[in-house]
Each structure stands twice: as structure tokens, then as C-alpha cells.
PDB file of C-alpha atoms and ligand atoms in Angstrom:
ATOM      1  CA  UNK A  22       0.078  -0.085   0.056  1.00 83.00           C
ATOM      2  CA  UNK A  23       1.309   3.395  -0.866  1.00 84.00           C
ATOM      3  CA  UNK A  24       1.180   5.461   2.094  1.00 94.00           C
ATOM      4  CA  UNK A  25       1.930   2.483   4.509  1.00 98.00           C
ATOM      5  CA  UNK A  26       5.409   2.552   6.555  1.00 98.00           C
ATOM      6  CA  UNK A  27       5.932  -1.023   6.854  1.00 98.00           C
ATOM      7  CA  UNK A  28       4.976  -1.883   3.038  1.00 98.00           C
ATOM      8  CA  UNK A  29       7.782   0.753   2.179  1.00 98.00           C
ATOM      9  CA  UNK A  30      10.081  -1.210   4.760  1.00 98.00           C
ATOM     10  CA  UNK A  31       8.993  -4.736   2.744  1.00 98.00           C
ATOM     11  CA  UNK A  32       9.783  -3.018  -0.605  1.00 97.00           C
ATOM     12  CA  UNK A  33      13.115  -1.616   0.877  1.00 97.00           C
ATOM     13  CA  UNK A  34      12.208   2.267   0.270  1.00 97.00           C
ATOM     14  CA  UNK A  35      12.653   2.626   4.135  1.00 97.00           C
ATOM     15  CA  UNK A  36      15.686   0.793   5.835  1.00 98.00           C
ATOM     16  CA  UNK A  37      15.391  -1.307   8.343  1.00 98.00           C
ATOM     17  CA  UNK A  38      17.396  -3.497  10.729  1.00 98.00           C
ATOM     18  CA  UNK A  39      16.170  -6.963   9.362  1.00 98.00           C
ATOM     19  CA  UNK A  40      16.404 -10.020  11.633  1.00 98.00           C
ATOM     20  CA  UNK A  41      14.464 -12.456   9.758  1.00 97.00           C
ATOM     21  CA  UNK A  42      12.893 -12.775   6.339  1.00 98.00           C
ATOM     22  CA  UNK A  43      11.169 -15.592   4.211  1.00 97.00           C
ATOM     23  CA  UNK A  44       8.547 -15.350   1.490  1.00 98.00           C
ATOM     24  CA  UNK A  45       5.675 -14.378   3.776  1.00 98.00           C
ATOM     25  CA  UNK A  46       7.137 -12.410   6.776  1.00 98.00           C
ATOM     26  CA  UNK A  47       9.873  -9.866   7.281  1.00 98.00           C
ATOM     27  CA  UNK A  48      11.136  -9.170  10.863  1.00 98.00           C
ATOM     28  CA  UNK A  49      13.263  -6.178  12.009  1.00 98.00           C
ATOM     29  CA  UNK A  50      14.303  -4.392  15.084  1.00 98.00           C
ATOM     30  CA  UNK A  51      11.633  -1.732  16.614  1.00 98.00           C
ATOM     31  CA  UNK A  52      13.018   1.930  16.064  1.00 98.00           C
ATOM     32  CA  UNK A  53      11.600   2.743  19.353  1.00 98.00           C
ATOM     33  CA  UNK A  54      12.597  -0.329  21.540  1.00 98.00           C
ATOM     34  CA  UNK A  55      11.095  -0.942  24.962  1.00 96.00           C
ATOM     35  CA  UNK A  56      13.134  -3.644  25.869  1.00 97.00           C
ATOM     36  CA  UNK A  57      16.623  -5.006  25.005  1.00 98.00           C
ATOM     37  CA  UNK A  58      14.811  -6.896  22.327  1.00 98.00           C
ATOM     38  CA  UNK A  59      12.120  -5.503  20.680  1.00 98.00           C
ATOM     39  CA  UNK A  60      11.475  -6.828  17.091  1.00 98.00           C
ATOM     40  CA  UNK A  61       8.458  -6.380  15.096  1.00 99.00           C
ATOM     41  CA  UNK A  62       7.105  -9.177  12.663  1.00 98.00           C
ATOM     42  CA  UNK A  63       4.958  -8.368   9.827  1.00 98.00           C
ATOM     43  CA  UNK A  64       3.281 -10.114   7.092  1.00 98.00           C
ATOM     44  CA  UNK A  65       4.114  -9.146   3.499  1.00 98.00           C
ATOM     45  CA  UNK A  66       0.687  -8.857   2.894  1.00 98.00           C
ATOM     46  CA  UNK A  67      -0.829  -5.503   3.677  1.00 98.00           C
ATOM     47  CA  UNK A  68      -3.604  -6.015   6.510  1.00 98.00           C
ATOM     48  CA  UNK A  69      -4.419  -2.872   8.533  1.00 98.00           C
ATOM     49  CA  UNK A  70      -5.348  -4.524  11.681  1.00 98.00           C
ATOM     50  CA  UNK A  71      -6.341  -8.021  13.538  1.00 98.00           C
ATOM     51  CA  UNK A  72     -10.114  -6.912  13.240  1.00 98.00           C
ATOM     52  CA  UNK A  73      -9.529  -7.054   9.529  1.00 98.00           C
ATOM     53  CA  UNK A  74      -8.513 -10.878   9.079  1.00 98.00           C
ATOM     54  CA  UNK A  75     -10.948 -13.309   8.011  1.00 98.00           C
ATOM     55  CA  UNK A  76     -10.517 -17.112   8.056  1.00 98.00           C
ATOM     56  CA  UNK A  77      -8.504 -17.270   4.878  1.00 98.00           C
ATOM     57  CA  UNK A  78      -5.926 -15.568   7.070  1.00 98.00           C
ATOM     58  CA  UNK A  79      -5.724 -18.458   9.369  1.00 98.00           C
ATOM     59  CA  UNK A  80      -2.508 -19.777   7.817  1.00 98.00           C
ATOM     60  CA  UNK A  81      -0.765 -16.163   7.734  1.00 98.00           C
ATOM     61  CA  UNK A  82      -1.945 -15.627  11.246  1.00 98.00           C
ATOM     62  CA  UNK A  83      -0.716 -18.860  12.463  1.00 98.00           C
ATOM     63  CA  UNK A  84       2.633 -18.446  10.687  1.00 98.00           C
ATOM     64  CA  UNK A  85       3.429 -15.203  12.318  1.00 98.00           C
ATOM     65  CA  UNK A  86       3.555 -16.936  15.840  1.00 98.00           C
ATOM     66  CA  UNK A  87       5.691 -19.918  14.316  1.00 98.00           C
ATOM     67  CA  UNK A  88       7.992 -17.221  12.926  1.00 98.00           C
ATOM     68  CA  UNK A  89       8.088 -15.425  16.224  1.00 98.00           C
ATOM     69  CA  UNK A  90       8.769 -18.928  18.008  1.00 98.00           C
ATOM     70  CA  UNK A  91      11.613 -19.506  15.322  1.00 98.00           C
ATOM     71  CA  UNK A  92      13.255 -15.965  15.706  1.00 98.00           C
ATOM     72  CA  UNK A  93      13.286 -16.430  19.687  1.00 98.00           C
ATOM     73  CA  UNK A  94      14.755 -19.886  19.455  1.00 98.00           C
ATOM     74  CA  UNK A  95      17.542 -18.481  17.071  1.00 97.00           C
ATOM     75  CA  UNK A  96      18.105 -15.473  19.583  1.00 96.00           C
ATOM     76  CA  UNK A  97      18.038 -17.895  22.776  1.00 97.00           C
ATOM     77  CA  UNK A  98      15.350 -15.869  24.065  1.00 97.00           C
ATOM     78  CA  UNK A  99      13.288 -18.072  26.320  1.00 97.00           C
ATOM     79  CA  UNK A 100      11.029 -15.415  28.199  1.00 97.00           C
ATOM     80  CA  UNK A 101       9.397 -12.810  26.037  1.00 98.00           C
ATOM     81  CA  UNK A 102       6.105 -11.036  25.280  1.00 97.00           C
ATOM     82  CA  UNK A 103       3.924 -11.182  22.351  1.00 98.00           C
ATOM     83  CA  UNK A 104       1.847  -8.042  21.669  1.00 98.00           C
ATOM     84  CA  UNK A 105      -0.434  -6.857  18.883  1.00 98.00           C
ATOM     85  CA  UNK A 106      -2.166  -3.361  19.254  1.00 98.00           C
ATOM     86  CA  UNK A 107      -5.409  -3.150  17.432  1.00 98.00           C
ATOM     87  CA  UNK A 108      -7.011   0.127  17.117  1.00 98.00           C
ATOM     88  CA  UNK A 109      -5.742   3.602  18.004  1.00 98.00           C
ATOM     89  CA  UNK A 110      -6.978   3.491  21.932  1.00 96.00           C
ATOM     90  CA  UNK A 111      -5.146   0.032  22.113  1.00 96.00           C
ATOM     91  CA  UNK A 112      -1.904   1.951  20.935  1.00 96.00           C
ATOM     92  CA  UNK A 113      -1.448   0.963  17.430  1.00 98.00           C
ATOM     93  CA  UNK A 114       0.024   3.430  15.523  1.00 98.00           C
ATOM     94  CA  UNK A 115       1.073   1.877  12.175  1.00 98.00           C
ATOM     95  CA  UNK A 116      -1.803   0.168  10.269  1.00 98.00           C
ATOM     96  CA  UNK A 117      -0.173  -2.846   8.827  1.00 98.00           C
ATOM     97  CA  UNK A 118      -0.454  -5.776  11.062  1.00 98.00           C
ATOM     98  CA  UNK A 119       2.571  -6.266  13.169  1.00 98.00           C
ATOM     99  CA  UNK A 120       3.590  -8.760  15.959  1.00 98.00           C
ATOM    100  CA  UNK A 121       5.766  -7.120  18.867  1.00 98.00           C
ATOM    101  CA  UNK A 122       8.324  -9.491  20.413  1.00 98.00           C
ATOM    102  CA  UNK A 123       9.501  -7.822  23.516  1.00 98.00           C
ATOM    103  CA  UNK A 124      12.182  -9.498  25.635  1.00 97.00           C
ATOM    104  CA  UNK A 125      15.461  -9.251  27.732  1.00 97.00           C
ATOM    105  CA  UNK A 126      14.094  -7.810  30.772  1.00 96.00           C
ATOM    106  CA  UNK A 127      11.396  -8.700  33.303  1.00 94.00           C
ATOM    107  CA  UNK A 128       8.182  -7.227  32.902  1.00 94.00           C
ATOM    108  CA  UNK A 129       5.005  -6.342  34.905  1.00 93.00           C
ATOM    109  CA  UNK A 130       1.532  -7.998  34.309  1.00 94.00           C
ATOM    110  CA  UNK A 131      -1.026  -6.288  34.024  1.00 91.00           C
ATOM    111  CA  UNK A 132       0.640  -3.580  31.621  1.00 80.00           C
ATOM    112  CA  UNK A 133      -0.587  -0.108  31.944  1.00 64.00           C
TER     113      UNK A 133
HETATM  114  P1  DGP B 216       2.352  -0.194  17.463  1.00 59.65           P
HETATM  115  O1  DGP B 216       2.119   1.060  18.338  1.00 59.65           O
HETATM  116  O2  DGP B 216       1.663  -1.283  17.916  1.00 59.65           O
HETATM  117  O3  DGP B 216       1.481   0.250  15.955  1.00 59.65           O
HETATM  118  O4  DGP B 216       3.798  -0.268  17.007  1.00 59.65           O
HETATM  119  C1  DGP B 216       4.450   0.444  15.876  1.00 59.65           C
HETATM  120  C2  DGP B 216       5.858   0.287  16.282  1.00 59.65           C
HETATM  121  O5  DGP B 216       6.512   0.460  15.053  1.00 59.65           O
HETATM  122  C3  DGP B 216       6.384   1.361  16.891  1.00 59.65           C
HETATM  123  O6  DGP B 216       6.934   0.482  18.101  1.00 59.65           O
HETATM  124  C4  DGP B 216       7.465   1.791  16.476  1.00 59.65           C
HETATM  125  C5  DGP B 216       7.696   1.019  15.305  1.00 59.65           C
HETATM  126  N1  DGP B 216       8.069   1.882  14.076  1.00 59.65           N
HETATM  127  C6  DGP B 216       7.249   2.744  13.479  1.00 59.65           C
HETATM  128  N2  DGP B 216       7.859   3.119  12.407  1.00 59.65           N
HETATM  129  C7  DGP B 216       9.078   2.481  12.129  1.00 59.65           C
HETATM  130  C8  DGP B 216      10.110   2.539  11.367  1.00 59.65           C
HETATM  131  O7  DGP B 216      10.209   3.036  10.328  1.00 59.65           O
HETATM  132  N3  DGP B 216      11.028   1.662  11.505  1.00 59.65           N
HETATM  133  C9  DGP B 216      10.901   0.873  12.597  1.00 59.65           C
HETATM  134  N4  DGP B 216      12.334  -0.442  12.543  1.00 59.65           N
HETATM  135  N5  DGP B 216      10.034   0.752  13.512  1.00 59.65           N
HETATM  136  C10 DGP B 216       9.217   1.669  13.268  1.00 59.65           C
END
């Protein structure tokens, strides 16, 4: 999508600190890390938010979590938090589905 920052990262128009890529997903370090490890995994297919997925995306969304597990294993990260913000009030600022992997420090629950 033309005005989507993450589509531009996928297309290489905006640089990123890439940590993983396959034909379906791209993962890169978050520009504003909230923990020693803060990686974003995005599907290459542009879907604005989780509310927009349908059953046809089941494999894609499952694969997003499999990619997260693979990346964390590669990084020997055993404890981590996975976050998907959906909508502005939930803190979503980029409207292209992304899974945050946050780790490398202890975290409180519930979040603020
Ligand atoms: P969210 O608030 O859930 O929509 O998270 C968006 C995240 O994306 C936020 O943590 C900052 C990150 N981000 C925004 N723009 C860029 C960018 O151009 N490059 C990188 N690496 N991260 C970005």
C-alpha cells in the first residue's frame, strides 16, 4: 500500500535493521525499543489490523506466531512477550499488522 510505512520497509524504500525474512514475513528491530529485544514481525501482505482478518488468513496468522517462535529460538530468548495492538485506543500507530516480540528484561503484568 502506497502510504504504509511497513509496506515501504518490505519494498526496501525505507531501511530497516532486518532480523528475519522469508517469502511471507519480514522481521526487524523496532525503531523505538521498549526492551533490550524488541522485534516487529510483519506479514508481507498488507492487512491494516487484526479486526480485518478473516478465516482465509488463518494460515498467515498462525505463521506469524511460528516465525516468532523461530526468531526467539535463534536468539536464545526463552521468556518474552508477544503483543499485537489493534486500533488507536489500544496503542496501534502503524496500520499494517505487526507482532511485537519484547524481551530481555522482566516485565510487569497487567500492563498499563
Ligand atoms: P504499534 O504502536 O503497535 O502500532 O507499533 C508500531 C511500532 O513500529 C512502534 O513500536 C515503532 C515502530 N516503528 C514505526 N515506524 C518505524 C520504522 O520506520 N522503522 C522501525 N524499525 N520501526 C518503526
